[in-house]
Amino acid sequence: KIIPDYQSFFFPLSKLDLSSRPQLFDFHGVGMIPIFTANWENVQNFQARPDDIVIATYPKAGTTWVSQILDLLYFGKTSPERLTSLPIYERVPFLEMTIPNLVSGKDQADKLPTTPRLIKTHFPVQFVPKSFWEQNCRMIYVARNAKDNMVSYYHFDLMNNAQPVAGDWNSYFQRFMEGDMVFGPWYDHVNGWWKKKQTHSNIHYMFYEDMIEDTGREIEKLCSFIGLSPSAEEKEMIKTGVQFDNMKKNKMTNYSTLPVMDFQVSPFMRKGKVGDWKNYFTVAQNEEFDEDYKRKMKDPTLHFRCEL
Ligand code: PPS
């Protein structure tokens, strides 16, 4: 195991003690918390390899889902034991995650024995270490409509004791629109990566809603982007393996091994749906959100679906 102490480190945080929650602070214009900035220099100096694959998302947009798909595509046949014995956060290190006295995401990524190395980040595009661009690495960005993304992030902030206090829904709703979130405003994140994609052909920009609509089709597109041609049987197995209910049951993908998350409050694999925002947004909030959204999202080529 690469990080044997991960769980024991988080154990003290596992009690619901809101006073120990981190405070959001401004970091180069982006809301951050110390566990994502403490190793900044080392993370920025990360030495990428040309075959590294970056999985980038705004938090709660489908990182774990796409990570599991890629891990299955690359290693499902050759080292299936990896998928059944290592949790997703060890197979796909979280680059900027840095916990004092523990191996950092950057060191974990350095030591990954696989080729390619699958590396997760929630960085807005301007924070991506330059070596990834110099090496022309493939990057897979997953975006999710803002309303569902907000609801998912709210539940995550309620249950994850390593995140800032979520507060009540109404204040969270305002904060999301203001962009006072860990990893900054959703709006800047999805737009920043979308713009970068126009000049960087090695970015594959995916949408959570498309994956829900037709997972098989999106796996096909991923395969052609990374240049893999799995058999029809393999693709079928992957599609089944990554269905929401199967990933929710799977201890290696459902984060139940991290006590920092209090599943009594909300599970990591919560609903996995498009349109759950309708259960949280009031009619007035929806109107306010749509008005504000129009002002912020000016690029007509970037289109999200809030329902299917
Ligand atoms: S994190 O913490 O940022 O890495 O979270 P992330 O994995 O990006 O997003 C978590 C949300 O994705 C949903 N999810 C899935 N939906 C459908 N199918 C599958 N297989 C799947 N796996 C994860 C997960 O349930 C979270 O969304 P919500 O809306 O909260 O359920």
Short mmCIF file of C-alpha atoms in Angstrom, two decimals, residues 5-140:
data_model
loop_
_atom_site.label_atom_id
_atom_site.label_comp_id
_atom_site.label_asym_id
_atom_site.label_seq_id
_atom_site.Cartn_x
_atom_site.Cartn_y
_atom_site.Cartn_z
CA ASP A 5 -1.48 5.81 7.31
CA TYR A 6 -4.09 7.63 5.32
CA GLN A 7 -6.96 6.28 7.36
CA SER A 8 -5.37 6.75 10.75
CA PHE A 9 -4.53 10.34 9.88
CA PHE A 10 -8.10 11.08 9.05
CA PHE A 11 -9.48 9.28 12.06
CA PRO A 12 -9.41 12.24 14.47
CA LEU A 13 -11.18 14.29 11.84
CA SER A 14 -13.90 11.73 11.53
CA LYS A 15 -15.81 13.08 14.49
CA LEU A 16 -18.24 15.75 13.52
CA ASP A 17 -16.33 18.64 15.02
CA LEU A 18 -17.13 21.74 13.04
CA SER A 19 -14.53 23.82 14.87
CA SER A 20 -11.78 21.75 13.22
CA ARG A 21 -13.08 22.46 9.72
CA PRO A 22 -10.65 24.43 7.54
CA GLN A 23 -11.24 28.02 6.51
CA LEU A 24 -11.39 28.99 2.86
CA PHE A 25 -8.76 31.55 1.83
CA ASP A 26 -7.85 33.36 -1.36
CA PHE A 27 -4.94 31.76 -3.18
CA HIS A 28 -3.89 33.48 -6.43
CA GLY A 29 -7.52 34.52 -6.83
CA VAL A 30 -8.99 31.08 -6.14
CA GLY A 31 -10.66 29.83 -2.94
CA MET A 32 -8.50 27.14 -1.38
CA ILE A 33 -7.83 25.29 1.88
CA PRO A 34 -4.37 24.38 3.21
CA ILE A 35 -4.42 20.70 2.22
CA PHE A 36 -4.45 21.79 -1.44
CA THR A 37 -1.84 24.54 -1.27
CA ALA A 38 0.70 23.34 1.31
CA ASN A 39 2.88 21.60 -1.28
CA TRP A 40 2.47 24.25 -3.96
CA GLU A 41 6.12 24.51 -5.12
CA ASN A 42 6.57 20.75 -5.35
CA VAL A 43 3.28 20.29 -7.11
CA GLN A 44 4.11 23.04 -9.59
CA ASN A 45 7.47 21.36 -10.25
CA PHE A 46 5.89 17.96 -10.87
CA GLN A 47 7.71 16.14 -13.65
CA ALA A 48 5.14 14.75 -16.03
CA ARG A 49 5.77 11.95 -18.51
CA PRO A 50 4.35 12.14 -22.02
CA ASP A 51 2.04 9.19 -21.39
CA ASP A 52 0.59 10.52 -18.11
CA ILE A 53 -3.17 10.96 -18.17
CA VAL A 54 -4.69 13.80 -16.20
CA ILE A 55 -8.29 13.56 -14.99
CA ALA A 56 -9.40 17.10 -14.22
CA THR A 57 -12.74 18.24 -12.87
CA TYR A 58 -14.43 20.79 -10.71
CA PRO A 59 -15.20 18.86 -7.48
CA LYS A 60 -18.23 16.57 -7.73
CA ALA A 61 -18.46 16.49 -11.52
CA GLY A 62 -17.74 12.78 -12.04
CA THR A 63 -14.03 12.34 -11.24
CA THR A 64 -14.42 8.97 -9.53
CA TRP A 65 -16.61 7.61 -12.29
CA VAL A 66 -14.18 8.51 -15.09
CA SER A 67 -11.19 7.43 -12.99
CA GLN A 68 -12.70 3.97 -12.54
CA ILE A 69 -13.50 3.72 -16.26
CA LEU A 70 -9.93 4.62 -17.21
CA ASP A 71 -8.40 2.29 -14.65
CA LEU A 72 -10.55 -0.56 -15.98
CA LEU A 73 -9.70 0.28 -19.58
CA TYR A 74 -5.96 0.31 -18.93
CA PHE A 75 -5.51 -2.28 -16.21
CA GLY A 76 -8.74 -4.26 -15.89
CA LYS A 77 -7.34 -7.13 -17.95
CA THR A 78 -3.68 -7.07 -17.01
CA SER A 79 -3.91 -6.43 -13.26
CA PRO A 80 -7.46 -6.91 -12.05
CA GLU A 81 -6.22 -7.43 -8.45
CA ARG A 82 -5.27 -3.76 -8.40
CA LEU A 83 -8.90 -2.83 -8.86
CA THR A 84 -10.11 -5.09 -6.10
CA SER A 85 -7.42 -4.36 -3.52
CA LEU A 86 -6.64 -0.64 -3.82
CA PRO A 87 -9.13 2.18 -3.25
CA ILE A 88 -9.53 4.60 -6.11
CA TYR A 89 -7.61 7.36 -4.30
CA GLU A 90 -4.50 5.15 -4.26
CA ARG A 91 -4.81 4.01 -7.87
CA VAL A 92 -5.42 7.55 -9.10
CA PRO A 93 -3.52 9.98 -6.84
CA PHE A 94 -4.98 13.39 -6.14
CA LEU A 95 -2.03 15.57 -7.20
CA GLU A 96 -2.50 18.61 -4.97
CA MET A 97 -3.70 16.77 -1.84
CA THR A 98 -1.09 17.30 0.86
CA ILE A 99 -1.52 16.19 4.41
CA PRO A 100 1.25 17.00 6.89
CA ASN A 101 3.50 14.02 7.73
CA LEU A 102 1.88 11.84 5.12
CA VAL A 103 2.84 11.03 1.60
CA SER A 104 1.46 13.75 -0.67
CA GLY A 105 -0.55 13.24 -3.83
CA LYS A 106 2.48 14.50 -5.73
CA ASP A 107 4.80 11.90 -4.16
CA GLN A 108 2.18 9.22 -4.69
CA ALA A 109 2.00 10.18 -8.36
CA ASP A 110 5.81 10.14 -8.60
CA LYS A 111 5.85 6.60 -7.26
CA LEU A 112 2.97 5.18 -9.26
CA PRO A 113 4.19 1.93 -10.77
CA THR A 114 1.73 1.97 -13.69
CA THR A 115 2.07 3.09 -17.27
CA PRO A 116 0.28 5.27 -17.95
CA ARG A 117 -0.06 7.02 -14.65
CA LEU A 118 -3.60 8.25 -14.01
CA ILE A 119 -3.52 11.49 -12.04
CA LYS A 120 -6.48 13.38 -10.58
CA THR A 121 -6.67 17.13 -10.10
CA HIS A 122 -9.36 19.68 -9.29
CA PHE A 123 -7.11 22.57 -10.30
CA PRO A 124 -8.51 25.34 -12.45
CA VAL A 125 -6.61 25.22 -15.72
CA GLN A 126 -4.18 28.02 -14.81
CA PHE A 127 -2.87 26.00 -11.83
CA VAL A 128 -1.92 22.89 -13.83
CA PRO A 129 1.84 22.27 -13.47
CA LYS A 130 3.64 23.34 -16.63
CA SER A 131 5.32 20.01 -17.22
CA PHE A 132 1.97 18.48 -18.23
CA TRP A 133 1.73 21.03 -21.06
CA GLU A 134 5.39 20.66 -22.03
CA GLN A 135 4.98 16.90 -22.28
CA ASN A 136 1.73 17.33 -24.18
CA CYS A 137 -0.04 14.92 -21.84
CA ARG A 138 -3.57 13.79 -22.50
CA MET A 139 -6.09 15.42 -20.21
CA ILE A 140 -9.65 14.40 -19.63
#
